[in-house]
Short mmCIF file of C-alpha atoms in Angstrom, two decimals:
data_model
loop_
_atom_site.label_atom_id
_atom_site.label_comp_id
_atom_site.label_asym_id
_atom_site.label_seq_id
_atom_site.Cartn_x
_atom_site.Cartn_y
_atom_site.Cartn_z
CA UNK A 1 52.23 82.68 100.88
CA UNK A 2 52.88 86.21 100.94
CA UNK A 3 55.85 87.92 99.93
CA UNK A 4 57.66 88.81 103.20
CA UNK A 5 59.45 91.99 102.07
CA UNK A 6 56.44 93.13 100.58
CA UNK A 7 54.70 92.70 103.74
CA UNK A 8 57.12 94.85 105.39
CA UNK A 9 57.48 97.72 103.04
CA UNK A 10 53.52 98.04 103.34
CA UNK A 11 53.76 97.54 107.09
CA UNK A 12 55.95 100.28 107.07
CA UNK A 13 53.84 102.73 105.22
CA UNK A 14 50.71 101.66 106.65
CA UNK A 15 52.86 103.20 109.96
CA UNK A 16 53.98 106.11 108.35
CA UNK A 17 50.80 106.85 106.76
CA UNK A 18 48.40 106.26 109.66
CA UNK A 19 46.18 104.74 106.85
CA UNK A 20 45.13 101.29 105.18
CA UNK A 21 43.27 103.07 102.45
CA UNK A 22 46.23 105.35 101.58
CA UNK A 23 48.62 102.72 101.65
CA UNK A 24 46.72 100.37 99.38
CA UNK A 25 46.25 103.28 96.95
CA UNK A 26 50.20 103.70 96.89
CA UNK A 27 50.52 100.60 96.24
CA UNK A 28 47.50 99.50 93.72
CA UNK A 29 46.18 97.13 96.48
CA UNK A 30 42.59 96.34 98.25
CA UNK A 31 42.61 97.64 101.92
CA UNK A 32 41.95 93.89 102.27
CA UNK A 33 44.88 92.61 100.85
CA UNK A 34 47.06 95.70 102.77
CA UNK A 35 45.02 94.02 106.00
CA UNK A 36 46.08 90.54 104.86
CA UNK A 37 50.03 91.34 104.95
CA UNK A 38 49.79 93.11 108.22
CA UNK A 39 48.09 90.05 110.04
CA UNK A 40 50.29 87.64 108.07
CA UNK A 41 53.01 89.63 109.46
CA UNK A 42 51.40 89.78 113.05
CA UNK A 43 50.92 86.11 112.71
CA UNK A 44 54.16 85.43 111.97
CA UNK A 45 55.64 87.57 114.87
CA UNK A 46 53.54 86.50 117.42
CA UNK A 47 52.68 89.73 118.21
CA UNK A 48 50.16 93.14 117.56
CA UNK A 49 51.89 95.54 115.82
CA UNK A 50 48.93 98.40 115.05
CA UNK A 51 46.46 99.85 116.70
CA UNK A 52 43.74 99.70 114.69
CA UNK A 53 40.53 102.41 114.65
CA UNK A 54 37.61 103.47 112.08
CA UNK A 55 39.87 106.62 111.29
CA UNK A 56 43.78 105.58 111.82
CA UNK A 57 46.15 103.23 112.52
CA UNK A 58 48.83 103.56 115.53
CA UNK A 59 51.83 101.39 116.50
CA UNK A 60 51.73 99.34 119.29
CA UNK A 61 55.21 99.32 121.69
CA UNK A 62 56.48 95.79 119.51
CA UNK A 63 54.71 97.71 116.36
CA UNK A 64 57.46 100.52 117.27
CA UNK A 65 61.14 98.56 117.76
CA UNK A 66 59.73 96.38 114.63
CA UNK A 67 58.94 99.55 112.29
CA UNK A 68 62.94 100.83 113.35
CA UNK A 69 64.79 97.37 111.80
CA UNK A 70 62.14 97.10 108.82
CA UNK A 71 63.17 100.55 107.89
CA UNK A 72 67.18 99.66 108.36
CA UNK A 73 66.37 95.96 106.30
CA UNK A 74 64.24 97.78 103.32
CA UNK A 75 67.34 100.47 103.06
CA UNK A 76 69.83 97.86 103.03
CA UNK A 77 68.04 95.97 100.20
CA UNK A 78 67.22 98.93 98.21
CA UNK A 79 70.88 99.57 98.62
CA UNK A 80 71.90 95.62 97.18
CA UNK A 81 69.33 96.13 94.40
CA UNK A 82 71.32 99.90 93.69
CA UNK A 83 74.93 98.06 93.63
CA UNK A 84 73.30 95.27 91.17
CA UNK A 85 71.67 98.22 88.74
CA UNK A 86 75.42 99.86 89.07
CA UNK A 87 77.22 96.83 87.96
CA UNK A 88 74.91 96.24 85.08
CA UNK A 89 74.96 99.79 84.05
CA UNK A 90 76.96 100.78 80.83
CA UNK A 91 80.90 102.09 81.89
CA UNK A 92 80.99 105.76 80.48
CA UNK A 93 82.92 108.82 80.81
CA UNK A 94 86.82 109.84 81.93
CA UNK A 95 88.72 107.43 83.54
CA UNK A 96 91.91 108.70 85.30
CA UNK A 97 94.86 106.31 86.21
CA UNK A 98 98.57 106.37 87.02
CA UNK A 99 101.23 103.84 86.38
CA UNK A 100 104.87 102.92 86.87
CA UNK A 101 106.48 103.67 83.56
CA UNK A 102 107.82 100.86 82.59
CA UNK A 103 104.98 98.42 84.18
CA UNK A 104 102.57 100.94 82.41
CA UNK A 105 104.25 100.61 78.84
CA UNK A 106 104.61 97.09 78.56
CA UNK A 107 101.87 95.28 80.40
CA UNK A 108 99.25 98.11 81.60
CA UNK A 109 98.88 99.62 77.90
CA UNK A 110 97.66 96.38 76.50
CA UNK A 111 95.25 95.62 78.90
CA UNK A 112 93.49 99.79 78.47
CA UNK A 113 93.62 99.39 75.02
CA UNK A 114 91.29 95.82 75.38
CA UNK A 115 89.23 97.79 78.06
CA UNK A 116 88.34 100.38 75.43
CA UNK A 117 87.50 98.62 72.95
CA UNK A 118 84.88 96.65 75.60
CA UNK A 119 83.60 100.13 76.79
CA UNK A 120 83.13 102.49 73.59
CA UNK A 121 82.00 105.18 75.93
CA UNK A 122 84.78 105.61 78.54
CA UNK A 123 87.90 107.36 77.85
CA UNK A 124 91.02 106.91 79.68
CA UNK A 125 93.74 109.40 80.77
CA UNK A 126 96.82 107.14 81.75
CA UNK A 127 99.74 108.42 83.06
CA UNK A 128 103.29 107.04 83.76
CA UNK A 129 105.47 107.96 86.33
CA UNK A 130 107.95 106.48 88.88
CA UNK A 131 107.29 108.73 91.64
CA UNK A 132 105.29 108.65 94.28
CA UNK A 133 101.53 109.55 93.76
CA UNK A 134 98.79 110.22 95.92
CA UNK A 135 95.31 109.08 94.15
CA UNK A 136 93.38 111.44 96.20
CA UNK A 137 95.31 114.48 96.19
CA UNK A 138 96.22 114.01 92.52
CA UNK A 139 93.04 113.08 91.49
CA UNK A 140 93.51 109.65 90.44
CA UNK A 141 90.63 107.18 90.34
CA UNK A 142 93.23 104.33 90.19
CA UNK A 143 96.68 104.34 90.80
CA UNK A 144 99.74 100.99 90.15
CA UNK A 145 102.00 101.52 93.27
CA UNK A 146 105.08 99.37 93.59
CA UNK A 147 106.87 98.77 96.84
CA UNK A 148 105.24 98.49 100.56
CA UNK A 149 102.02 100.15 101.14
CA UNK A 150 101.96 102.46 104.42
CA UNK A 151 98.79 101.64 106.48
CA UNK A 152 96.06 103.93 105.85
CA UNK A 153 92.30 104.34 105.82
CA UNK A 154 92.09 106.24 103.10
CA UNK A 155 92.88 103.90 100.74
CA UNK A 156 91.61 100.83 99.10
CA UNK A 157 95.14 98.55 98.42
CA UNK A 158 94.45 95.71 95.93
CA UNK A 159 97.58 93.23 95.81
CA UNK A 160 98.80 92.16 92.38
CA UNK A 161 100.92 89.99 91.13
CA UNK A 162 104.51 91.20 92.37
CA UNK A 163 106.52 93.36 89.82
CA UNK A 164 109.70 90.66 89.03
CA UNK A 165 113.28 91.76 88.42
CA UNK A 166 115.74 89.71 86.59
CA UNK A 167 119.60 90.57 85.99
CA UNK A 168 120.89 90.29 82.30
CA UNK A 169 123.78 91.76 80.62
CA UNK A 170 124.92 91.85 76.91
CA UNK A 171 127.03 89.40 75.24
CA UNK A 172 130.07 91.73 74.69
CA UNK A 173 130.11 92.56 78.21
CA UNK A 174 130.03 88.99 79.16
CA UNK A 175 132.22 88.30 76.85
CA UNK A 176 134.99 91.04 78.40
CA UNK A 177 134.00 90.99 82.15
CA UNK A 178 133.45 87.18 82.66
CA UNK A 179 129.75 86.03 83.69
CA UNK A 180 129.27 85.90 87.53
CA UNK A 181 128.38 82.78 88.77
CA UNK A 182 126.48 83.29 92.19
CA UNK A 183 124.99 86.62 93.41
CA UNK A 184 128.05 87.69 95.41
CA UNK A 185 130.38 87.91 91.99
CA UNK A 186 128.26 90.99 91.01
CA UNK A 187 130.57 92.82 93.40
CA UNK A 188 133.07 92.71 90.79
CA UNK A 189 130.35 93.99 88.25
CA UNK A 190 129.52 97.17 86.52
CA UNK A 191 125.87 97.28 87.55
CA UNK A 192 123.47 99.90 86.34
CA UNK A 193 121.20 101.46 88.69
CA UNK A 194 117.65 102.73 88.44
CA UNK A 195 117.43 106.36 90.25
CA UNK A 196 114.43 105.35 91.85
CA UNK A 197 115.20 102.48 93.59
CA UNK A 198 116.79 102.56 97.30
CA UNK A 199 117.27 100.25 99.78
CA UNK A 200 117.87 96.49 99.12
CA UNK A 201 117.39 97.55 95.18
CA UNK A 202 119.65 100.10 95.57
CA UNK A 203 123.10 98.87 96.47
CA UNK A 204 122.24 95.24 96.91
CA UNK A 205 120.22 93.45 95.19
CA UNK A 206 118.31 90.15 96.77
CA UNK A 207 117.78 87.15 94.99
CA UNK A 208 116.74 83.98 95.70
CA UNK A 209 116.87 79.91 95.84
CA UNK A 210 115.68 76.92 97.63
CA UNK A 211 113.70 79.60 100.05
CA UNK A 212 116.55 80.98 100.95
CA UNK A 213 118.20 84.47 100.33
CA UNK A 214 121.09 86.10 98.96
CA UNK A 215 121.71 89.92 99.62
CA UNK A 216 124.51 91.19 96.53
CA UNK A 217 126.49 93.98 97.14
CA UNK A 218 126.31 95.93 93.49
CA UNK A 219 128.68 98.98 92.70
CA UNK A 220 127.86 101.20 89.58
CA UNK A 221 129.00 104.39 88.06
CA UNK A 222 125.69 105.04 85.95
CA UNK A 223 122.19 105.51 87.58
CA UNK A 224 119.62 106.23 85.27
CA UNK A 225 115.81 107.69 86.18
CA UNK A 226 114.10 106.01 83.12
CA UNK A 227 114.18 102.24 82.00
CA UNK A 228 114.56 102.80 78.40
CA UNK A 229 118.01 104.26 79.58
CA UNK A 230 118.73 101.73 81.64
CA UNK A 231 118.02 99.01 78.97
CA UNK A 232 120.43 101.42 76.23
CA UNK A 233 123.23 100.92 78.37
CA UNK A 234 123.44 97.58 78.99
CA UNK A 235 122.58 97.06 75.20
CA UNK A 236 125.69 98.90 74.54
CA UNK A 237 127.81 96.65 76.58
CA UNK A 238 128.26 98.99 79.72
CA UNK A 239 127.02 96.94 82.73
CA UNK A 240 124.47 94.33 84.32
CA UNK A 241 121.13 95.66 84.71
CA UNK A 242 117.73 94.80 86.61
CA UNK A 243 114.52 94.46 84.48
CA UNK A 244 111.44 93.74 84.26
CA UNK A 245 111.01 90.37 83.12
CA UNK A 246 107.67 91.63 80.58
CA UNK A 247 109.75 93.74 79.46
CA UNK A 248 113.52 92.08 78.51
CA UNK A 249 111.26 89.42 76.17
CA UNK A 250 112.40 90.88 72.30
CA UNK A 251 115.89 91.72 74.19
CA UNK A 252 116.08 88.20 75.11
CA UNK A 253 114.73 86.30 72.04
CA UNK A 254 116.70 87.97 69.99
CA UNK A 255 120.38 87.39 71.94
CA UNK A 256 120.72 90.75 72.34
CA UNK A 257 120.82 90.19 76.14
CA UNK A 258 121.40 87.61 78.13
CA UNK A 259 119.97 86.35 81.59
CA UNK A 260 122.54 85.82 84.36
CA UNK A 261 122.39 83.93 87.52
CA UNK A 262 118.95 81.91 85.68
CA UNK A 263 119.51 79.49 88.64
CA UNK A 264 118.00 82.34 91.41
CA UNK A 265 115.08 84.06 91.52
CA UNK A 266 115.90 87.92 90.75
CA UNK A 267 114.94 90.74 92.79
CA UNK A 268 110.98 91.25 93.28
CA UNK A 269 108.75 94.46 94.51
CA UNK A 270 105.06 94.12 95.63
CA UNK A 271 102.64 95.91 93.51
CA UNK A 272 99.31 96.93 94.54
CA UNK A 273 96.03 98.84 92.65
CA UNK A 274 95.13 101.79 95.10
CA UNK A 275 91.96 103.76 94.95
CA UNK A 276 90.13 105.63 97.62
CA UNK A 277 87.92 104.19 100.25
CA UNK A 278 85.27 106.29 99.98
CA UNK A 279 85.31 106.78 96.28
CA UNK A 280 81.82 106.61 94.37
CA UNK A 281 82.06 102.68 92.66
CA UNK A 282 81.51 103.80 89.18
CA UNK A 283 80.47 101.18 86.48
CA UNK A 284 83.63 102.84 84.58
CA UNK A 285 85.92 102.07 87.85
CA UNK A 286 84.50 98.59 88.76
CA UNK A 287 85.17 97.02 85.75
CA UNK A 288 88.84 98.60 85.41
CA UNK A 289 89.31 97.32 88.77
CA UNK A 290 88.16 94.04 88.17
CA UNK A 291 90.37 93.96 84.70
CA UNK A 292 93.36 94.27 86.61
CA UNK A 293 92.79 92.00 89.45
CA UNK A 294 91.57 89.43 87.03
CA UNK A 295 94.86 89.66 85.39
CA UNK A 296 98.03 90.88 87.31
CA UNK A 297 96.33 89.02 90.32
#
């Protein structure tokens, strides 16, 4: 039985040729056997597709509408094979990416480092930041975003795994302010705030139990733009703070902070992996992209 596919890409050029005896040359065929996949193909459809003379070959009116979707069906699997030769291809060359900072230090950094060391030939250009960063105008190829994601078509928005608060203080504070015992005691808290945080993880903090919610008023005098400042303060004894959970582990292990309220669920943001829509799907990219899904998914 003949290959199907290869029928039609010969059908195709037999049409755009005007010729058996070209065709077959192109392809290192017998006019016979270019004959053979145009009747098989005929046979098959039920229908004439060519003309045929001593001198050329002309499409019929079915010959015509069938020429138009081989062309669209041999693009679309040249365009499969392409995608299949890109994936296998070797990663190589700059790879730019944004972060959070403190999502970027703890649990990002480990997972670039491992990517490296797969792909000898890329090189990555990482950088943290809180704010808010557009890939495309920046020039990002990938960027971490926490919070909600606006609607857009501009962007590709992978979800990951959310990015999960929880509220610990130091002993000595605990030891002078009492421990609160449900979310709304943090009202009579020193609780440190993160400068880029507004809304409910501004001045109230949400947790959670059972599936339900509890909104906590917090009041602070100290709001700090960087974690590391946030985490020296409450180290020192000065308030309650918010944290990333990857990143309170040595903190915790070693007693120098405690968890409060371990009966709720702390505050949690969605985090997503944003790149542009229409951005070339470099081996260098894919992989990165599939990295992260694989695991903050």
């Amino acid at each position: 039985m003949l290959d199907r596919l290869t029928s039609m890409a010969i059908f195709v050029r037999v049409a755009d040729l005007g010729s058996f005896t070209a065709t077959a040359a192109e392809f290192g065929l017998s006019t016979q056997m270019v004959s053979k996949h145009i009747m098989a193909l005929e046979q098959l459809l039920g229908s004439r597709l060519l003309h045929r003379t001593t001198r050329k070959q002309s499409l019929t009116e079915i010959g015509h509408l069938y020429h138009e979707r081989c062309q669209v069906i041999l693009a679309e699997v040249e365009a499969a094979e392409a995608l299949t030769e890109q994936a296998r291809a070797v990663p190589r060359g700059r790879l730019r990416i944004n972060a959070p900072v403190t999502f970027g230090s703890q649990s990002l950094v480990p997972l670039v480092t491992r990517y490296l060391r797969k792909y000898p030939e890329v090189e990555v250009d990482l950088t943290l930041s809180d704010r808010l960063v557009d890939p495309i105008e920046e020039g990002y190829e990938a960027v971490i975003r926490l919070g909600p994601i606006s609607d857009s078509t501009t962007l590709v928005a992978r979800p990951l795994a959310s990015y999960q608060l929880i509220a610990c203080a130091s002993p000595a504070y605990l030891a002078k302010h009492g421990e609160p015992e449900t979310p709304a005691d943090l009202v009579e808290h020193e609780c440190l705030g993160f400068a880029y945080w507004f809304g409910t993880l501004g001045r109230q903090w949400r947790f959670s139990r059972d599936n339900c919610n509890f909104d906590a008023s917090v009041n602070g005098r100290l709001q700090v733009n960087d974690w590391k400042g946030l985490l020296r303060a409450a180290l020192e004894g000065f308030g309650i703070t918010l944290g990333y959970e990857a990143a309170l582990t040595e903190a915790l292990s070693t007693g120098r902070l405690v968890r409060i309220l371990p009966d709720y669920d702390g505050p949690s943001r969605p985090m997503h992996l944003l790149y542009a829509a229409d951005q070339r799907m470099t081996p260098k990219l894919r992989h990165f992209i599939d990295d992260i899904v694989a695991t903050f998914a």
